[in-house]
Short mmCIF file of C-alpha atoms and ligand atoms in Angstrom, two decimals:
data_model
loop_
_atom_site.label_atom_id
_atom_site.label_comp_id
_atom_site.label_asym_id
_atom_site.label_seq_id
_atom_site.Cartn_x
_atom_site.Cartn_y
_atom_site.Cartn_z
CA MET A 895 53.19 186.93 -110.53
CA PRO A 896 56.15 187.01 -112.91
CA LYS A 897 57.18 183.64 -114.36
CA ILE A 898 60.88 184.26 -113.81
CA LYS A 899 62.12 185.82 -110.58
CA CYS A 900 64.19 188.85 -111.42
CA LYS A 901 65.63 191.68 -109.36
CA LYS A 902 66.55 194.94 -111.07
CA VAL A 903 69.69 196.07 -109.27
CA THR A 904 70.50 199.76 -108.82
CA TRP A 905 73.96 201.37 -108.85
CA GLU A 906 73.38 202.30 -105.19
CA GLU A 907 72.91 198.63 -104.31
CA VAL A 908 76.10 197.74 -106.19
CA GLU A 909 78.00 200.33 -104.15
CA GLU A 910 76.44 199.16 -100.91
CA TRP A 911 77.14 195.46 -101.58
CA SER A 912 80.72 196.22 -102.64
CA ARG A 913 81.19 198.16 -99.43
CA ILE A 914 79.80 195.26 -97.38
CA VAL A 915 82.17 192.81 -99.11
CA SER A 916 85.16 195.15 -98.57
CA ASP A 917 84.23 195.62 -94.92
CA LYS A 918 84.09 191.85 -94.42
CA VAL A 919 87.53 191.44 -96.00
CA TYR A 920 88.86 194.33 -93.92
CA SER A 921 87.48 193.00 -90.63
CA SER A 922 88.85 189.52 -91.37
CA GLY A 923 92.35 191.01 -91.12
CA TRP A 924 93.35 189.39 -94.44
CA THR A 925 94.70 192.02 -96.82
CA PRO A 926 94.87 191.17 -100.52
CA ASP A 927 97.83 192.39 -102.57
CA VAL A 928 96.09 191.81 -105.88
CA VAL A 929 92.46 191.64 -106.97
CA VAL A 930 91.39 189.37 -109.83
CA ALA A 931 88.17 190.51 -111.51
CA ILE A 932 86.20 187.78 -113.21
CA SER A 933 85.24 189.23 -116.55
CA ARG A 934 82.79 190.52 -117.19
CA GLY A 935 80.44 190.50 -114.19
CA GLY A 936 83.19 191.04 -111.64
CA TYR A 937 84.69 194.17 -113.21
CA VAL A 938 82.67 196.85 -111.45
CA PRO A 939 82.55 195.18 -108.01
CA ALA A 940 86.29 194.40 -108.25
CA ARG A 941 87.15 198.01 -109.02
CA LEU A 942 85.04 199.23 -106.10
CA VAL A 943 86.54 196.63 -103.77
CA CYS A 944 90.04 197.75 -104.87
CA ASP A 945 89.21 201.29 -103.90
CA ARG A 946 87.57 200.45 -100.59
CA LEU A 947 90.55 198.27 -99.61
CA VAL A 948 93.15 200.53 -101.25
CA VAL A 949 94.52 197.76 -103.46
CA GLY A 950 96.51 199.05 -106.43
CA GLU A 951 96.86 195.85 -108.42
CA LEU A 952 93.85 194.75 -110.45
CA VAL A 953 93.96 192.09 -113.14
CA SER A 954 91.18 190.22 -114.87
CA LEU A 955 90.35 186.79 -116.13
CA GLN A 956 87.52 186.08 -118.54
CA ILE A 957 85.41 182.98 -118.00
CA SER A 958 82.83 182.16 -120.65
CA HIS A 959 80.02 179.68 -120.94
CA TRP A 960 79.86 177.70 -124.15
CA PRO A 961 77.08 175.29 -125.11
CA SER A 962 78.54 171.81 -124.73
CA ALA A 963 78.08 169.33 -127.56
CA ALA A 964 77.11 166.47 -125.26
CA GLN A 965 74.42 168.23 -123.26
CA MET A 966 72.33 171.28 -123.90
CA ALA A 967 73.81 172.83 -120.76
CA LYS A 968 76.62 175.35 -121.07
CA GLU A 969 80.14 174.60 -119.96
CA ALA A 970 82.33 177.20 -118.33
CA GLY A 971 85.92 177.67 -119.40
CA VAL A 972 88.74 180.20 -119.41
CA ARG A 973 88.45 182.48 -122.42
CA THR A 974 91.36 184.81 -121.75
CA PRO A 975 94.07 183.14 -119.70
CA LEU A 976 96.04 185.01 -117.09
CA TYR A 977 99.81 184.61 -116.99
CA CYS A 978 101.37 186.64 -114.23
CA ASN A 979 103.59 185.90 -111.28
CA MET A 980 101.77 186.37 -107.98
CA GLY A 981 104.51 184.71 -105.93
CA GLY A 982 104.33 185.82 -102.29
CA LYS A 983 101.06 187.69 -102.90
CA LYS A 984 97.54 187.24 -101.58
CA ALA A 985 94.95 187.24 -104.36
CA LEU A 986 91.28 188.10 -103.98
CA ILE A 987 89.05 186.85 -106.79
CA VAL A 988 85.93 189.00 -107.24
CA ASP A 989 82.76 188.20 -109.20
CA ASP A 990 79.24 189.55 -109.14
CA ILE A 991 77.45 186.33 -108.20
CA ALA A 992 78.15 182.75 -107.17
CA ASP A 993 75.24 180.96 -108.85
CA THR A 994 76.47 177.53 -109.94
CA GLY A 995 79.87 178.57 -108.62
CA GLU A 996 81.58 177.10 -111.69
CA SER A 997 83.24 180.33 -112.83
CA LEU A 998 84.74 180.83 -109.39
CA ILE A 999 85.99 177.25 -109.15
CA ILE A 1000 87.61 177.49 -112.60
CA ALA A 1001 89.08 180.91 -111.79
CA LYS A 1002 90.56 179.75 -108.51
CA ASP A 1003 92.12 176.71 -110.12
CA HIS A 1004 93.47 178.79 -113.02
CA VAL A 1005 95.01 181.46 -110.77
CA TRP A 1006 96.64 178.79 -108.58
CA THR A 1007 98.15 177.02 -111.54
CA ASN A 1008 99.17 179.99 -113.66
CA CYS A 1009 100.04 182.68 -111.12
CA ARG A 1010 101.13 180.74 -108.02
CA PRO A 1011 100.01 183.23 -105.36
CA GLU A 1012 100.66 182.65 -101.66
CA ALA A 1013 96.91 182.51 -100.95
CA ILE A 1014 93.60 182.92 -102.75
CA ARG A 1015 90.25 184.00 -101.38
CA ILE A 1016 86.97 184.55 -103.16
CA ALA A 1017 84.40 187.34 -102.91
CA SER A 1018 81.07 187.93 -104.61
CA LEU A 1019 78.17 190.29 -104.11
CA GLN A 1020 75.60 187.48 -104.11
CA TRP A 1021 75.91 183.86 -103.08
CA ILE A 1022 73.03 181.59 -104.14
CA SER A 1023 73.54 179.10 -101.36
CA GLY A 1024 71.23 176.40 -102.73
CA SER A 1025 72.94 176.11 -106.13
CA SER A 1026 76.55 177.23 -105.80
CA LYS A 1027 79.15 174.47 -105.56
CA ILE A 1028 81.44 176.88 -103.74
CA ARG A 1029 80.82 179.21 -100.82
CA PRO A 1030 82.70 182.49 -101.31
CA ASP A 1031 84.91 183.52 -98.40
CA TYR A 1032 83.22 186.92 -98.51
CA TYR A 1033 79.79 187.87 -99.86
CA ALA A 1034 77.31 190.66 -99.27
CA GLU A 1035 74.10 188.64 -99.56
CA GLU A 1036 73.17 185.01 -99.20
CA VAL A 1037 70.30 184.30 -101.61
CA ARG A 1038 67.86 181.51 -100.81
CA GLY A 1039 65.97 180.31 -103.85
CA TRP A 1040 66.95 181.37 -107.34
CA ILE A 1041 66.72 184.91 -108.70
CA TRP A 1042 68.12 186.52 -111.83
CA TYR A 1043 70.01 189.61 -110.69
CA GLN A 1044 69.67 192.19 -113.42
CA TYR A 1045 72.86 194.18 -112.71
CA PRO A 1046 73.12 197.70 -114.12
CA TRP A 1047 76.20 196.88 -116.22
CA SER A 1048 74.30 194.36 -118.33
CA ARG A 1049 70.93 196.06 -118.82
CA LEU A 1050 70.82 196.02 -122.59
CA GLU A 1051 72.31 192.57 -122.90
CA ASP A 1052 69.74 191.13 -120.48
CA ILE A 1053 66.83 192.98 -122.09
CA ILE A 1054 67.83 191.54 -125.48
CA GLY A 1055 67.53 188.09 -123.86
CA PHE A 1056 64.23 188.96 -122.16
CA VAL A 1057 62.67 190.19 -125.43
CA LYS A 1058 63.86 187.07 -127.24
CA LYS A 1059 62.31 184.88 -124.56
CA VAL A 1060 58.95 186.70 -124.70
CA VAL A 1061 58.81 186.33 -128.49
CA GLU A 1062 59.86 182.66 -128.37
CA GLU A 1063 57.26 181.87 -125.73
CA ASN A 1064 54.54 183.14 -128.09
CA PRO A 1065 55.27 181.17 -131.26
CA GLY A 1066 51.83 181.85 -132.74
CA LYS A 1067 52.25 185.61 -132.62
CA GLU A 1068 54.04 187.16 -135.58
CA LEU A 1069 53.30 190.84 -135.24
CA TRP A 1070 54.28 192.81 -132.16
CA SER A 1071 54.29 196.43 -131.07
CA ILE A 1072 57.02 197.76 -128.81
CA GLU A 1073 54.39 198.32 -126.08
CA GLU A 1074 53.38 194.65 -126.23
CA LEU A 1075 57.00 193.61 -125.80
CA ILE A 1076 57.48 195.99 -122.87
CA ARG A 1077 54.33 194.49 -121.30
CA GLY A 1078 55.52 190.97 -122.08
CA VAL A 1079 58.85 191.59 -120.32
CA ARG A 1080 57.00 193.09 -117.34
CA GLU A 1081 54.72 190.02 -117.16
CA TRP A 1082 57.53 187.49 -117.53
CA TYR A 1083 60.15 189.13 -115.33
CA GLY A 1084 58.22 191.61 -113.17
CA VAL A 1085 60.60 194.45 -114.02
CA GLU A 1086 60.40 197.61 -116.11
CA PHE A 1087 62.99 199.45 -118.15
CA ASP A 1088 63.17 202.66 -120.16
CA ARG A 1089 61.94 202.45 -123.72
CA TRP A 1090 65.49 203.29 -124.91
CA PHE A 1091 66.60 199.77 -123.99
CA PHE A 1092 63.78 198.20 -126.00
CA GLU A 1093 64.56 200.35 -129.05
CA ARG A 1094 68.22 199.27 -128.96
CA ALA A 1095 67.35 195.64 -128.15
CA LEU A 1096 65.04 195.46 -131.16
CA ASP A 1097 67.67 196.98 -133.46
CA LYS A 1098 70.17 194.41 -132.24
CA LEU A 1099 67.75 191.50 -132.66
CA ALA A 1100 66.87 192.78 -136.14
CA SER A 1101 70.55 192.99 -137.12
CA LYS A 1102 70.97 189.37 -136.02
CA GLY A 1103 68.00 188.31 -138.16
CA PHE A 1104 65.88 187.26 -135.19
CA LEU A 1105 63.10 189.68 -136.12
CA LYS A 1106 62.28 192.42 -138.61
CA ARG A 1107 61.42 196.02 -137.84
CA ASP A 1108 59.19 198.11 -139.99
CA GLY A 1109 58.80 201.34 -138.04
CA ASP A 1110 56.61 200.51 -135.07
CA ARG A 1111 55.74 197.07 -136.44
CA ILE A 1112 57.91 194.26 -135.20
CA ILE A 1113 57.72 191.05 -137.18
CA ALA A 1114 58.92 187.94 -135.39
CA LYS A 1115 60.61 185.42 -137.65
CA VAL A 1116 60.98 182.58 -135.18
N1 ADE B 586 74.99 185.00 -113.82
C1 ADE B 586 74.88 183.72 -113.45
N2 ADE B 586 73.83 183.54 -112.64
C2 ADE B 586 73.24 184.75 -112.47
C3 ADE B 586 72.11 185.22 -111.76
N3 ADE B 586 71.36 184.39 -111.03
N4 ADE B 586 71.82 186.53 -111.83
C4 ADE B 586 72.59 187.35 -112.57
N5 ADE B 586 73.66 186.98 -113.27
C5 ADE B 586 74.00 185.68 -113.23
#
């Protein structure tokens, strides 16, 4: 049993979920004039939703999570503000997942204040109903329990995090082979990826000084 629940998402699933979300918007009879993609996770779903609903206006808003000084938890905030007039328009905010729901709450508030649309609705591919503080108006899947969705647009970024975690969880082990790391990620997350991702992840972690690479030998410096 993997220690962390993780689902490796395929491009086909992304297409299917985006279609389900678009169909739900379509059948609700509410037609958005503008789509707001939450950067970065909402980019791909938002573009697909735009196509499936034939919406020509697509803007984006980046929400980031910074570690807060007071707690170890991360705080969400607007990284790239959006200043545009949406007067008289219906805006659909699209993200990949509503997990804590914080990004969506911040985005909705920001779009209201800065763009003044006539109405705002929210869509996401996944809605983690037990943890999200907001229920999206449209979603493809309600998720019960917590899962990390490994979306195809963030493969390398996630694998860098997975490798880091595996190394950190084994503080006594200094020397690793790439095969051991691949196995470690499989054991921790229950998912497998092409070796290419591990090669690139290790180069990135080496350039950040997290580990050293000497050919096939990987030396952890944690
Ligand atoms: N971003 C925030 N929560 C997430 C989750 N559970 N899976 C994938 N991406 C996320």
